[in-house]
Amino acid sequence: AEAAANERQVPAYASFEALLEDRQIEGVSIATPSALHALHAVALLEAGKHVVIEKPFALDANEAQGIAEAARQSGRFAVPFHNRRWDPDFRLVLDIARAEHEHFEAAL
């Protein structure tokens, strides 16, 4: 872990609690196993850190609402990481959905 951290010029921590306590860290990218995303996100938000959460953002709506509430209470951001949003196939689907929505709105 230390070698990877040094290569990326980020700190390495012996524990999750040590990360939570580091006041110099303002934001964390969460790429832990999916079942831990909500637990880690809420703890990090409560520690005053912004979070970017790898997909899935949460395992269910209750977890997602818990993350959103922790973000609101802490005044920090909690956002999902979605690296494909600018890929041509994703943009095509989005364009089709928008066109269908506009067609539906016009029909009303």
Rosetta silent file (secondary structure, phi, psi, omega in degrees, C-alpha in Angstrom):
SEQUENCE: AEAAANERQVPAYASFEALLEDRQIEGVSIATPSALHALHAVALLEAGKHVVIEKPFALDANEAQGIAEAARQSGRFAVPFHNRRWDPDFRLVLDIARAEHEHFEAAL
SCORE:     score description
SCORE:     0.000 S_00000001
   1 L     0.000  -40.080 -179.481    0.000    0.000    0.000 S_00000001
   2 H   -64.269  -40.177  179.352    2.826    2.388    0.829 S_00000001
   3 H   -63.632  -43.539  178.575    4.505    1.835   -2.541 S_00000001
   4 H   -64.514  -40.857  178.991    1.238    2.489   -4.386 S_00000001
   5 H   -64.479  -43.445  178.975    0.586    5.590   -2.279 S_00000001
   6 H   -63.011  -40.807  179.740    4.084    6.917   -2.910 S_00000001
   7 H   -61.850  -36.396 -177.868    3.734    6.331   -6.645 S_00000001
   8 H   -95.341    1.213  178.886    0.491    8.330   -6.688 S_00000001
   9 L    57.175   46.463  175.049    1.797   10.916   -4.220 S_00000001
  10 L  -128.059  156.605  179.797   -0.985   10.312   -1.689 S_00000001
  11 L   -74.060  154.379  173.635   -0.705    9.312    1.967 S_00000001
  12 L  -109.540  146.367 -177.811   -1.057    5.720    3.156 S_00000001
  13 L  -125.044  144.752  178.164   -2.922    4.906    6.364 S_00000001
  14 L   -76.656  -20.202 -178.812   -2.616    1.976    8.744 S_00000001
  15 L  -154.037  161.922  175.891   -6.373    2.091    9.378 S_00000001
  16 H   -63.264  -37.567  179.607   -9.594    3.659    8.183 S_00000001
  17 H   -61.695  -37.402  177.833   -9.783    5.520   11.496 S_00000001
  18 H   -63.539  -38.697  175.846   -6.413    7.155   10.793 S_00000001
  19 H   -63.021  -45.744  179.835   -7.794    8.454    7.489 S_00000001
  20 H   -57.626  -36.741 -175.506  -10.872    9.819    9.266 S_00000001
  21 H   -80.969  -15.474 -177.551   -8.667   11.696   11.742 S_00000001
  22 L   -75.463  106.140 -176.777   -6.401   13.310    9.128 S_00000001
  23 L   -72.784  -15.072  179.442   -7.649   16.920    8.948 S_00000001
  24 L   -78.288  -19.914 -179.318   -5.515   17.658    5.863 S_00000001
  25 L   -85.153  119.690 -178.104   -7.559   15.285    3.698 S_00000001
  26 L   -97.723  -25.725 -176.846  -10.545   17.129    2.233 S_00000001
  27 E  -147.329  149.414 -177.474  -11.880   14.476   -0.131 S_00000001
  28 E  -135.127  136.977  172.164  -11.782   10.726   -0.567 S_00000001
  29 E   -94.650  120.936 -176.166  -12.571    8.464   -3.507 S_00000001
  30 E   -95.652  115.688  178.625  -14.332    5.352   -2.202 S_00000001
  31 L  -131.997   33.908  178.259  -13.492    2.185   -4.126 S_00000001
  32 L   -80.346  175.000  175.568  -13.953   -0.361   -1.351 S_00000001
  33 L   -54.326  143.787 -173.945  -16.214   -3.421   -1.732 S_00000001
  34 H   -50.661  -37.866 -177.764  -19.777   -2.324   -2.562 S_00000001
  35 H   -65.447  -15.338 -179.118  -21.171   -3.480    0.776 S_00000001
  36 H  -101.915   -6.645 -174.819  -18.924   -0.922    2.530 S_00000001
  37 H   -55.430  -51.602 -176.922  -19.673    2.118    0.363 S_00000001
  38 H   -64.879  -45.474 -179.602  -22.451    3.560    2.551 S_00000001
  39 H   -57.797  -48.630 -178.949  -20.665    2.829    5.822 S_00000001
  40 H   -68.458  -42.356 -178.252  -17.462    4.465    4.629 S_00000001
  41 H   -60.690  -48.272 -178.985  -19.205    7.385    2.924 S_00000001
  42 H   -61.933  -44.689  179.731  -21.219    8.329    6.009 S_00000001
  43 H   -61.829  -42.933 -179.891  -18.184    8.067    8.286 S_00000001
  44 H   -67.002  -41.769  177.697  -16.078   10.194    5.935 S_00000001
  45 H   -62.094  -44.340  178.829  -18.820   12.805    5.541 S_00000001
  46 H   -63.722  -25.497  176.682  -19.242   12.977    9.312 S_00000001
  47 L   -85.138    3.418  176.026  -15.463   13.512    9.535 S_00000001
  48 L    85.867   24.346 -178.729  -15.870   16.543    7.243 S_00000001
  49 L  -111.762  143.979  171.523  -14.610   15.047    4.007 S_00000001
  50 E   -74.378  152.201  178.392  -16.133   15.168    0.518 S_00000001
  51 E  -133.882  141.274  169.490  -16.640   11.744   -1.083 S_00000001
  52 E  -114.963  122.497 -171.682  -16.698   10.355   -4.606 S_00000001
  53 E  -111.146  122.273  176.368  -18.245    6.906   -4.520 S_00000001
  54 L   -61.801  150.418  177.033  -17.498    4.220   -7.102 S_00000001
  55 L   -63.281  142.881   -5.879  -20.543    2.438   -8.516 S_00000001
  56 L   -76.279  145.884  179.209  -22.744    1.275   -6.997 S_00000001
  57 L   -57.622  -42.138  178.509  -23.307    4.431   -4.967 S_00000001
  58 L  -155.099  165.481 -179.103  -25.246    2.346   -2.412 S_00000001
  59 L   -83.116  -21.536  178.089  -26.825   -1.096   -2.222 S_00000001
  60 L  -156.930  176.209 -176.735  -30.366    0.220   -1.786 S_00000001
  61 H   -63.729  -36.687  179.652  -32.426    3.395   -1.474 S_00000001
  62 H   -62.266  -42.548  177.576  -32.127    3.503    2.315 S_00000001
  63 H   -64.326  -43.237 -179.974  -28.330    3.522    2.116 S_00000001
  64 H   -61.696  -41.790  178.082  -28.406    6.206   -0.587 S_00000001
  65 H   -65.208  -37.195  176.871  -30.726    8.344    1.544 S_00000001
  66 H   -63.275  -40.970  177.351  -28.404    7.892    4.522 S_00000001
  67 H   -64.815  -46.168 -179.437  -25.455    9.100    2.459 S_00000001
  68 H   -60.574  -41.873  179.590  -27.454   12.066    1.152 S_00000001
  69 H   -65.928  -42.064  177.704  -28.532   13.010    4.671 S_00000001
  70 H   -62.701  -37.551  177.810  -24.954   12.763    5.984 S_00000001
  71 H   -65.654  -44.811  178.537  -23.826   15.010    3.100 S_00000001
  72 H   -60.217  -46.824 -176.737  -26.543   17.569    3.882 S_00000001
  73 H   -67.054  -33.005 -177.420  -25.716   17.599    7.596 S_00000001
  74 H   -88.344  -15.138 -175.526  -21.972   17.883    7.021 S_00000001
  75 L    71.443   23.781 -179.855  -22.169   20.444    4.230 S_00000001
  76 L  -113.788  164.274  179.104  -19.958   18.197    2.092 S_00000001
  77 L   -90.114  142.339  170.301  -20.429   16.644   -1.336 S_00000001
  78 E  -131.674  111.081 -176.454  -21.240   12.984   -1.932 S_00000001
  79 E  -130.126  147.706  176.127  -21.223   12.131   -5.638 S_00000001
  80 E   -79.173  148.914  173.423  -21.153    8.900   -7.625 S_00000001
  81 L   -91.381  124.471 -179.904  -18.225    8.194   -9.926 S_00000001
  82 L  -138.144   88.375 -172.175  -19.437    7.522  -13.424 S_00000001
  83 L   -75.085   -6.562 -175.809  -16.507    7.442  -15.807 S_00000001
  84 L  -102.187    1.997 -171.968  -18.533    6.478  -18.878 S_00000001
  85 L   -61.483  -19.330 -179.593  -20.934    9.424  -19.004 S_00000001
  86 L  -104.219    1.878  177.723  -19.097   11.012  -21.939 S_00000001
  87 L   -66.267  145.943 -176.954  -18.664    7.815  -23.998 S_00000001
  88 H   -55.742  -40.290 -178.255  -20.424    7.937  -27.388 S_00000001
  89 H   -67.368  -38.651  177.970  -22.784    5.030  -26.624 S_00000001
  90 H   -66.586  -42.802  178.938  -23.894    6.591  -23.337 S_00000001
  91 H   -62.412  -38.323  178.167  -24.367    9.985  -25.021 S_00000001
  92 H   -61.831  -46.984  178.855  -26.473    8.341  -27.745 S_00000001
  93 H   -61.132  -41.940  178.621  -28.798    6.756  -25.182 S_00000001
  94 H   -63.131  -43.501  178.578  -29.074   10.087  -23.381 S_00000001
  95 H   -62.322  -41.514  178.485  -29.871   11.897  -26.643 S_00000001
  96 H   -64.039  -44.508  179.310  -32.559    9.331  -27.492 S_00000001
  97 H   -61.616  -42.488  178.415  -34.091    9.626  -24.017 S_00000001
  98 H   -63.681  -42.949  179.708  -34.152   13.428  -24.292 S_00000001
  99 H   -62.788  -41.774  178.377  -35.733   13.286  -27.753 S_00000001
 100 H   -64.523  -40.008  179.075  -38.408   10.885  -26.510 S_00000001
 101 H   -63.306  -45.871  178.778  -39.083   13.129  -23.531 S_00000001
 102 H   -62.067  -40.552  178.272  -39.424   16.192  -25.795 S_00000001
 103 H   -63.260  -42.862  178.766  -41.751   14.229  -28.122 S_00000001
 104 H   -63.932  -45.210  179.456  -43.849   13.160  -25.152 S_00000001
 105 H   -61.299  -40.644 -178.796  -43.984   16.725  -23.760 S_00000001
 106 H   -66.421  -31.507 -178.558  -44.997   18.086  -27.189 S_00000001
 107 H   -72.889  -20.195  179.848  -47.814   15.540  -27.415 S_00000001
 108 L   -77.385    0.000    0.000  -49.350   16.820  -24.180 S_00000001
